[in-house]
Short mmCIF file of C-alpha atoms in Angstrom, two decimals:
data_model
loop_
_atom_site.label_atom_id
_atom_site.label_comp_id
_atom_site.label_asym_id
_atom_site.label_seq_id
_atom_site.Cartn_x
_atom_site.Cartn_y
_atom_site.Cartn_z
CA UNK A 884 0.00 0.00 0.00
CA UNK A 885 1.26 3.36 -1.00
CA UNK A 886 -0.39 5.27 1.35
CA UNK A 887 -3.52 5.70 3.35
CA UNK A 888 -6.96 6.07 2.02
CA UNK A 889 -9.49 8.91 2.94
CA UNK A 890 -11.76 7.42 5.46
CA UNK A 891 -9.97 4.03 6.31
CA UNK A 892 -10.61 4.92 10.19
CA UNK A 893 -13.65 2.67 11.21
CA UNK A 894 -16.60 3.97 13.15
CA UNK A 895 -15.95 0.60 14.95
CA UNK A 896 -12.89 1.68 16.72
CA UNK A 897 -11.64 -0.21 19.25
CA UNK A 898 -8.05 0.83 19.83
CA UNK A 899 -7.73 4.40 22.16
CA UNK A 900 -3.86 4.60 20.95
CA UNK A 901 -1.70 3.81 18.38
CA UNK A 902 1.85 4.97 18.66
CA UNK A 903 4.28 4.86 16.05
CA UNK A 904 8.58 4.58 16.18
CA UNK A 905 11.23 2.91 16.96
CA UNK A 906 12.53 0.89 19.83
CA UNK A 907 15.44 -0.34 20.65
CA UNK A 908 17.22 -2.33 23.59
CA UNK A 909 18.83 -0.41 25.93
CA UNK A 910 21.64 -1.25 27.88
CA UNK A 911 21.87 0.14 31.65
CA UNK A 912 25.33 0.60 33.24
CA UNK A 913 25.42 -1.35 36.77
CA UNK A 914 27.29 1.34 38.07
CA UNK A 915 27.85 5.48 37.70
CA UNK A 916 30.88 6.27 35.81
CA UNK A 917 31.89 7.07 32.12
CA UNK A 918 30.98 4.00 29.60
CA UNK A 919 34.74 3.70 29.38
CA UNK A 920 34.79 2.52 32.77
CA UNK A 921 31.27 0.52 33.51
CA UNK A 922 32.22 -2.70 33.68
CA UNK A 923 28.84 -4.57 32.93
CA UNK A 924 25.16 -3.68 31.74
CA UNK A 925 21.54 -4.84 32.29
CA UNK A 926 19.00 -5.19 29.89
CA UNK A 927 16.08 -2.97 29.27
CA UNK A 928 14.14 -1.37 26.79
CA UNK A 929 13.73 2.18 25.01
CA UNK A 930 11.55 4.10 22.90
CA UNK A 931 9.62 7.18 23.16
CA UNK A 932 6.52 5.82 21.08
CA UNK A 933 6.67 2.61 22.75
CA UNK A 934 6.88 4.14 26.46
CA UNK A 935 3.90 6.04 25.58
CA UNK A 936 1.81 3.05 25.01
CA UNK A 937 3.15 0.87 27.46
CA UNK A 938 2.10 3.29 30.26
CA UNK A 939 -1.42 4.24 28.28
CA UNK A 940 -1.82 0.19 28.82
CA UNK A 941 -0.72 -0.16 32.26
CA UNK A 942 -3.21 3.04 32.83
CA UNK A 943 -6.13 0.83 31.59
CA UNK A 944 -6.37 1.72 28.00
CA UNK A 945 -6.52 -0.06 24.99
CA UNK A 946 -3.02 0.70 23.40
CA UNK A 947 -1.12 -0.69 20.04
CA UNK A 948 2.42 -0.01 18.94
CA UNK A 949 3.02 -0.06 15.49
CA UNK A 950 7.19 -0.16 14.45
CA UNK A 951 9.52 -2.21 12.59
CA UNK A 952 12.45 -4.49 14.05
CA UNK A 953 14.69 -6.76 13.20
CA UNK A 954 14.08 -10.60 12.84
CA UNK A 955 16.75 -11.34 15.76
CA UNK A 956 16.58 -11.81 19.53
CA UNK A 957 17.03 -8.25 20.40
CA UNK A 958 13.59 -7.85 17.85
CA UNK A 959 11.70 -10.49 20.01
CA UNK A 960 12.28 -9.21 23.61
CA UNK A 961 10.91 -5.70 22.22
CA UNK A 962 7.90 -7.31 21.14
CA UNK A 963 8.01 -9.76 24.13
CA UNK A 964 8.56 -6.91 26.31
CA UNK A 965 5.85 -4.28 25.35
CA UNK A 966 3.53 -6.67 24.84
CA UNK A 967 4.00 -7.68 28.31
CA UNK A 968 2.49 -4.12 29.47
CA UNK A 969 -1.06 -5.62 27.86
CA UNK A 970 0.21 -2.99 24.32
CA UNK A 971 -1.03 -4.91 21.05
CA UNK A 972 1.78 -5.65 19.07
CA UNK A 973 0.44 -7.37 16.15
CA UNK A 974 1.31 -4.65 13.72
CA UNK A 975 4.80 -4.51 14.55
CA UNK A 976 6.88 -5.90 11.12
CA UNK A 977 10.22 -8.02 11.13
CA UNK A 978 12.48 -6.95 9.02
CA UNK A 979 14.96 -9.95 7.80
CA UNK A 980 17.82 -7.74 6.66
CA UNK A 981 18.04 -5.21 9.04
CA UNK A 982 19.32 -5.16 12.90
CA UNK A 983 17.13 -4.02 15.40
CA UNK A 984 18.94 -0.91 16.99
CA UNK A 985 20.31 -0.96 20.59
CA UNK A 986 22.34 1.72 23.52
CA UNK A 987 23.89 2.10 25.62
CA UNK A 988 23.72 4.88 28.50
CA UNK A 989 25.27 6.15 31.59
CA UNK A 990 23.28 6.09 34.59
CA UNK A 991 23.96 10.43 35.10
CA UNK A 992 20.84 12.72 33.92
CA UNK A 993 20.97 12.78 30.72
CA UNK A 994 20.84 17.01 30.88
CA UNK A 995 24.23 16.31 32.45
CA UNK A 996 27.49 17.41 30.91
CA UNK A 997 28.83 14.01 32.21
CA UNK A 998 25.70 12.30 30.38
CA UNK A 999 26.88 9.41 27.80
CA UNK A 1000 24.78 8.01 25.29
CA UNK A 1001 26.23 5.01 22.37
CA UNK A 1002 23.87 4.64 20.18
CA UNK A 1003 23.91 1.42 17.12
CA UNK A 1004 20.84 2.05 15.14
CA UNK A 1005 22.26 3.12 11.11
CA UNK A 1006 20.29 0.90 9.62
CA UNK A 1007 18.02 -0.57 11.46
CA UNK A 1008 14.94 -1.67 10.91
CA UNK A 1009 13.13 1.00 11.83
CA UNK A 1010 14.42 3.45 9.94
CA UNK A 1011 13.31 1.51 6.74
CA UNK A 1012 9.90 2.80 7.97
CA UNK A 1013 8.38 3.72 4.76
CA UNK A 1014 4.90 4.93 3.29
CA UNK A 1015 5.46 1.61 1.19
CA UNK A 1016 5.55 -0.64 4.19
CA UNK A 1017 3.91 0.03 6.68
CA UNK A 1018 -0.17 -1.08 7.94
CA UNK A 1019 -2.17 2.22 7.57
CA UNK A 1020 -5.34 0.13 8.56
CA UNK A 1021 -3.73 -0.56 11.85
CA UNK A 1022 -2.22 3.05 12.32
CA UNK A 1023 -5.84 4.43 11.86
CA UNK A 1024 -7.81 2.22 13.67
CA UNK A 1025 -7.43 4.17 17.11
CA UNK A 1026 -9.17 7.54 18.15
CA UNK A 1027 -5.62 8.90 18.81
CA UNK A 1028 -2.20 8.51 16.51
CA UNK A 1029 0.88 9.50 18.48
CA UNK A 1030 3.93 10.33 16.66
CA UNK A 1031 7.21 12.03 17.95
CA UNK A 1032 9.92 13.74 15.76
CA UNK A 1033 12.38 11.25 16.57
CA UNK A 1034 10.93 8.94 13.97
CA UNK A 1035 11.61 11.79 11.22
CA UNK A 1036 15.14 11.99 12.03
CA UNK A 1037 15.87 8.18 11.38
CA UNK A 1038 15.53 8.59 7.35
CA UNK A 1039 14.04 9.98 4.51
CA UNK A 1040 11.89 7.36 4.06
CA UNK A 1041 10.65 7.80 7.98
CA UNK A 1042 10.36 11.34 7.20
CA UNK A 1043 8.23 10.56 4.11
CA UNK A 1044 6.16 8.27 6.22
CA UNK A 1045 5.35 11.12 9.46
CA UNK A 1046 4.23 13.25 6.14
CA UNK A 1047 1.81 10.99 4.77
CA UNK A 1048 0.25 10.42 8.34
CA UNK A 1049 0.30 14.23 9.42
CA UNK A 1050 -1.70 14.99 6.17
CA UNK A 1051 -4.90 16.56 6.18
CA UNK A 1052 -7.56 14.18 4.89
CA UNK A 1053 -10.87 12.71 6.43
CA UNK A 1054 -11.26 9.69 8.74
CA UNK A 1055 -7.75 10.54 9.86
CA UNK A 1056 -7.58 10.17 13.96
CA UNK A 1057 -6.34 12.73 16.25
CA UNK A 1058 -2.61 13.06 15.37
CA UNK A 1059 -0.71 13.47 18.46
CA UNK A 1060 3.19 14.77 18.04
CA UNK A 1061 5.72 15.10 20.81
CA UNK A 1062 8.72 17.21 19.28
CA UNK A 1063 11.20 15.35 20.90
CA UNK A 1064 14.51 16.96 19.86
CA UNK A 1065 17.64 15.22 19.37
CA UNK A 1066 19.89 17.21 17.58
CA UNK A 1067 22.65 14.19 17.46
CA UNK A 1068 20.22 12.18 15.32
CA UNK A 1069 19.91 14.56 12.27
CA UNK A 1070 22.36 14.49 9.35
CA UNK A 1071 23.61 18.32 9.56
CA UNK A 1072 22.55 21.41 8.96
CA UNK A 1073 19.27 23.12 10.42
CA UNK A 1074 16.30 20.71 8.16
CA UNK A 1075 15.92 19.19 11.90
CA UNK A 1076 14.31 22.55 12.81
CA UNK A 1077 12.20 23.46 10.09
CA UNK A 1078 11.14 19.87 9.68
CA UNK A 1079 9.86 19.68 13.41
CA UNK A 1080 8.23 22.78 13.02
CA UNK A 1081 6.35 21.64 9.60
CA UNK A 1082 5.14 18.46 11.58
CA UNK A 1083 3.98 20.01 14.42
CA UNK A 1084 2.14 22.06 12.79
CA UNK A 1085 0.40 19.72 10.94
CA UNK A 1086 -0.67 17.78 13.94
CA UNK A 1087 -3.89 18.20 16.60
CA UNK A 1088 -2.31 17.97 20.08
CA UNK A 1089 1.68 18.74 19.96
CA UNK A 1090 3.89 18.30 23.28
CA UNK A 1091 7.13 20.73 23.03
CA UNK A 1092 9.71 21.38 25.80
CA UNK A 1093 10.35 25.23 26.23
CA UNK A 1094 13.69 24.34 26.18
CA UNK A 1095 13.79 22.26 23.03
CA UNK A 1096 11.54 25.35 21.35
CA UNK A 1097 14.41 27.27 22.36
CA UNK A 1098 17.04 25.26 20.84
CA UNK A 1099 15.90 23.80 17.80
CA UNK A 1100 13.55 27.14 16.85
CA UNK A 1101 15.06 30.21 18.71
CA UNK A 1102 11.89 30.52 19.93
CA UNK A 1103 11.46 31.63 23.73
CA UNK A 1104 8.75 31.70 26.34
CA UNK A 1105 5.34 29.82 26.37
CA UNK A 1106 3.68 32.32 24.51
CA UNK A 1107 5.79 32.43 21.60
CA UNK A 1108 5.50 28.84 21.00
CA UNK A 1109 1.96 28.90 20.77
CA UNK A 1110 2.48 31.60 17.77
CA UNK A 1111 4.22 29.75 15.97
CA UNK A 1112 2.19 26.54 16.49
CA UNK A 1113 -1.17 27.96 15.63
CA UNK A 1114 -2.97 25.44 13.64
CA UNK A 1115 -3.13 22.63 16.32
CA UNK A 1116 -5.86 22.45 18.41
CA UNK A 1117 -4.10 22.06 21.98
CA UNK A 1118 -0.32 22.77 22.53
CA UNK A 1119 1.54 21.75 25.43
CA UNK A 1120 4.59 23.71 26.31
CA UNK A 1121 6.40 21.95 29.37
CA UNK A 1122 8.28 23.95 31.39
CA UNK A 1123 10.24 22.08 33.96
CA UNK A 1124 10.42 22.12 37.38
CA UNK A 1125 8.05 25.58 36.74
CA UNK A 1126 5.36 22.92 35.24
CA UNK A 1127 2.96 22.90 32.11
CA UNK A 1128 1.36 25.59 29.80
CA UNK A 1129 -1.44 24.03 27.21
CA UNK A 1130 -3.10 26.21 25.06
CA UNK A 1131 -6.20 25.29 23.73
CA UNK A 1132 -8.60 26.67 21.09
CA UNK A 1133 -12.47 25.79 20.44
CA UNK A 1134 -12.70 22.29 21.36
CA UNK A 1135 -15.10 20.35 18.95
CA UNK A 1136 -16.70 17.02 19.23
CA UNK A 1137 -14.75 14.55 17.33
CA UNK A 1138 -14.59 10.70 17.42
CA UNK A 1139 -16.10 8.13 20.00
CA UNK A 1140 -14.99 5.66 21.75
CA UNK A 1141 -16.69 2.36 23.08
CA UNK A 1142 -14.58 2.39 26.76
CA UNK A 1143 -13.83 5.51 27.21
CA UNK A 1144 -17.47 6.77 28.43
CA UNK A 1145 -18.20 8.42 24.85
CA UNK A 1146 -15.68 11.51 25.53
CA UNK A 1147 -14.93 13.87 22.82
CA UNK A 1148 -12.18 15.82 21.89
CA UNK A 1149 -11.04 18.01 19.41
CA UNK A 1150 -10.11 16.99 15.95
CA UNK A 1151 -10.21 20.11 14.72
CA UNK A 1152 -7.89 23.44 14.19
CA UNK A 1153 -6.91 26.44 15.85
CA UNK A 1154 -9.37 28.42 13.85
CA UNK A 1155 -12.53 27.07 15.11
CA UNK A 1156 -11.96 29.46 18.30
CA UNK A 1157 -9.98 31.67 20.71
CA UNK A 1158 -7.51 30.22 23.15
CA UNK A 1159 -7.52 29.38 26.91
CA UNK A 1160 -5.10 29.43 28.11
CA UNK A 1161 -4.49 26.86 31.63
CA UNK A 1162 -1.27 27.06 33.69
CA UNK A 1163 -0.71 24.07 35.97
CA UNK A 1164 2.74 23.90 38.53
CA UNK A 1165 4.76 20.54 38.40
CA UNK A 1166 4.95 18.83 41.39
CA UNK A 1167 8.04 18.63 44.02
CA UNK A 1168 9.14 15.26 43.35
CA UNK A 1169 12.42 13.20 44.96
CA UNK A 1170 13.76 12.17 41.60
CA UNK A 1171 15.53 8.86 41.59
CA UNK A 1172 15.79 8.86 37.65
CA UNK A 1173 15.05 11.42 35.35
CA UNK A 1174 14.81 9.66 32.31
CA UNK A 1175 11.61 8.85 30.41
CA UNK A 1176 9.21 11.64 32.21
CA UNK A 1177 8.56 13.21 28.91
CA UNK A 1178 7.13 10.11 27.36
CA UNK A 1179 5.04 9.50 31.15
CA UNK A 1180 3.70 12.89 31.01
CA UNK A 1181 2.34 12.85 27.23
CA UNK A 1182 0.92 9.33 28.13
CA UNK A 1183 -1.03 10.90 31.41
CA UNK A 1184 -2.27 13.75 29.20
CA UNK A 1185 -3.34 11.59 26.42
CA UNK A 1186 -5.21 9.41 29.11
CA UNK A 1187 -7.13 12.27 30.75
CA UNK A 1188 -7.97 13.75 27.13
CA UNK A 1189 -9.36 10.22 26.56
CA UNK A 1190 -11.79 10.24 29.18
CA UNK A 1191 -12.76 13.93 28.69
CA UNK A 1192 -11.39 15.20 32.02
CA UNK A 1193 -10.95 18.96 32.22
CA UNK A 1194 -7.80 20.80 30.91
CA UNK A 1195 -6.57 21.52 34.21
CA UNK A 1196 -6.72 17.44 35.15
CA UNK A 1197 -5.33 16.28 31.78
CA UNK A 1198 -1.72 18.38 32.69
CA UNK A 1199 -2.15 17.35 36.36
CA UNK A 1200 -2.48 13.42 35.21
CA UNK A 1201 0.63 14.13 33.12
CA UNK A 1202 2.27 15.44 35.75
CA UNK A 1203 1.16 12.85 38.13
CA UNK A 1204 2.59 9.99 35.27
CA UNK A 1205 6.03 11.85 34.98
CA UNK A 1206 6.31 11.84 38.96
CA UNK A 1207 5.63 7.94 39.13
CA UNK A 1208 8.54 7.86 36.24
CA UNK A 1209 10.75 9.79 37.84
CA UNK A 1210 10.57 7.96 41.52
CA UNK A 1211 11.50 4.78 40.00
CA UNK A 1212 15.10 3.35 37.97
CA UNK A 1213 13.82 2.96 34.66
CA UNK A 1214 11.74 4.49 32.23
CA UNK A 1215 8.66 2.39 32.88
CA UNK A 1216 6.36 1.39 35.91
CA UNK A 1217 3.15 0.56 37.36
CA UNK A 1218 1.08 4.02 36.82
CA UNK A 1219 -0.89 5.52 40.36
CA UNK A 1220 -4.34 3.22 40.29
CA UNK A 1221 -6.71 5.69 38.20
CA UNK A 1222 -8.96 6.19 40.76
CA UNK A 1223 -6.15 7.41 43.52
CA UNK A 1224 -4.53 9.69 40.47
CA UNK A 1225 -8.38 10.97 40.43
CA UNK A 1226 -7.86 12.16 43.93
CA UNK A 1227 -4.66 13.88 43.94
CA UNK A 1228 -5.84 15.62 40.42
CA UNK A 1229 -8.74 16.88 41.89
CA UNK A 1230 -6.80 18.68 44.72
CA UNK A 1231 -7.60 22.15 45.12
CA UNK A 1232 -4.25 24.65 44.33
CA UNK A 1233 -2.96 24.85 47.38
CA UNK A 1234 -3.01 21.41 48.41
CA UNK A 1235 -1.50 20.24 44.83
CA UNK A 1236 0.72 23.01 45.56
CA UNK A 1237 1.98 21.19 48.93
CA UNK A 1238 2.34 17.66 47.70
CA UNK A 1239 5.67 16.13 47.52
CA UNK A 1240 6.39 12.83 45.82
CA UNK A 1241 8.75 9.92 46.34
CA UNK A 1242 9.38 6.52 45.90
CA UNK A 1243 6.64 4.33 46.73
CA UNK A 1244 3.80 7.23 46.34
CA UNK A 1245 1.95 5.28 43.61
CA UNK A 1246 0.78 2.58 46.00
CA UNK A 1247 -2.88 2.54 45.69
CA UNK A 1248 -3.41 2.22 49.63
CA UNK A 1249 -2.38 5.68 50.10
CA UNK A 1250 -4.68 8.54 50.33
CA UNK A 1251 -3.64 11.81 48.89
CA UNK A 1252 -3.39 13.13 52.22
CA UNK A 1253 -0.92 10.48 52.86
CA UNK A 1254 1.53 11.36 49.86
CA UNK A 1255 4.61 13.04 51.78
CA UNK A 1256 4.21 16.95 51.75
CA UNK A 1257 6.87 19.25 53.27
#
């Protein structure tokens, strides 16, 4: 298939999420130190797309990934793996010629000066992603498509294929796009910035990082972002430690779905109404990792936006998802039970204002007035 049809989303949907990109196996140092110097590794898993849906799994709803891998062992404990967090995996495609791509890390923050990262993915299967080969029936079939601009920076072919599926045409889902800058994946020069900027633009909800605005745009403050983004419907700007800003602008119905208590959201664009504009603080969090918060926070708002929770609750529930991310190792774990992350969203400012979280909070035993505060 060449490339998707108008209309091949079904009115029968069944899927909440598909997410496609790549993921790779990830090797975790056993010890601090420079990857010179670590002398072994454990195994793990990576992948922005694929973190996403693991976690909108885990958080109860009905998830796919959708990537490309090689046809080795690596390959199967990917699939193995994220199909382990209950994330439909059917569409995933072996590739017999290419590797599946792997890392290696150092166990610093990765905003770190003394942050290492070794990464073996030329080639691989994923980034043979094409709009030749890959299952538009399956990428369509959800309510929401999440893409991130990692994906684009893997080829020319992947770039091709985030075009096709960022297109305007009808039946397509909600297109969700986390920017997701990494400038050491992009083959020179500055197409990584005006290509990020293109797709973003062409999407419904988009995630950015004021500091990755700032980088790959020249683009400062919350504000600004949102003028240069003004097509999509919502736009997150995280902010760090100082929390999220999401702009959003004349929410219309759009698709429904069977277990999600018939919510609507917004498939539409920016010009169907002013915005609002909803500020929401980050919470104080003891931070044993801080990798994979990005990925935990899109999947939190994607799962409030889901259910039709306010704006307000969708950036808290992101929020709350980042902070169970960033109390644990690794860059996946058991989301807060949905009906204690109810609670603690539904704090009113000053008490959300007051919580501090750390390791162990997500135990669903503990009442919010239980979480640790200062």
């Amino acid at each position: 298939m060449s490339g998707p049809a108008a209309g091949t989303a079904s009115a029968a949907t069944t899927t909440d999420v598909v997410c496609l990109g790549e993921s790779m196996v990830t090797f975790l140092p056993s010890q601090p130190g420079r990857l010179a110097d670590v002398p072994s590794f454990g195994r793990g898993i990576g992948g922005a797309e694929s973190n996403v849906a693991c976690a909108l799994a885990a958080a109860g709803h009905r998830a796919a990934w959708v990537g490309r891998v090689g046809a080795d062992g690596f390959g199967e404990h990917l699939v193995e793996t994220i199909a382990g967090y209950g994330v439909d995996t059917s569409a995933v495609r072996r590739d017999p010629d290419r590797p599946t791509g792997i890392y290696f890390r150092t166990a610093t923050d990765r905003g770190t000066d003394t942050h290492e990262v070794a990464y073996y993915r030329a080639g691989s299967a994923a980034s043979a992603m094409s709009p030749a080969n890959v299952p538009y029936e399956e990428l369509f079939a959800g309510r929401i498509l999440h893409l991130s601009g990692i994906t684009a920076a893997l080829s020319a072919d992947c770039l091709a294929l985030l075009r096709e599926l960022t297109a305007a045409r009808p039946g397509r889902p909600l297109v969700s796009f986390d920017v997701n800058h990494r400038p050491h994946l992009w083959r020179g020069g500055d197409a990584d910035a005006s290509v990020l900027l293109e797709l973003a633009r062409r999407s419904d909800l988009v995630f950015v990082g004021e500091d990755e605005a700032e980088e790959a745009w020249g683009i400062v403050g919350a504000e600004a972002i949102r003028a240069a983004l003004p097509e999509p419907s919502v736009v997150v700007v995280k902010r760090g430690s100082a929390g999220a800003t999401v702009f959003a602008s004349g929410l219309r119905p759009g698709p429904r779905s069977s277990n999600a208590g018939g919510a609507e959201f917004a498939v539409g664009g920016a010009e169907s109404g002013p915005d609002t504009v909803t500020h929401v603080p980050a919470l104080r969090v003891d931070v044993v990792a801080a990798v994979g918060a990005g990925d935990a926070f899109a999947a939190g708002f994607l799962s409030a936006t889901l259910r039709g929770l306010p704006v307000r609750d969708r950036a808290r529930h992101g929020h709350l998802m980042a902070a169970a991310v960033l109390t644990v190792p690794g860059d996946l774990t058991e989301p807060p039970a949905r009906d204690h992350a109810d609670r603690l969203a539904a704090l009113d400012d000053d008490a959300w204002g007051r919580l501090r979280l750390g390791p162990g909070w997500t135990a669903a035993d503990r009442a919010p007035e239980e979480v640790r505060t200062p």
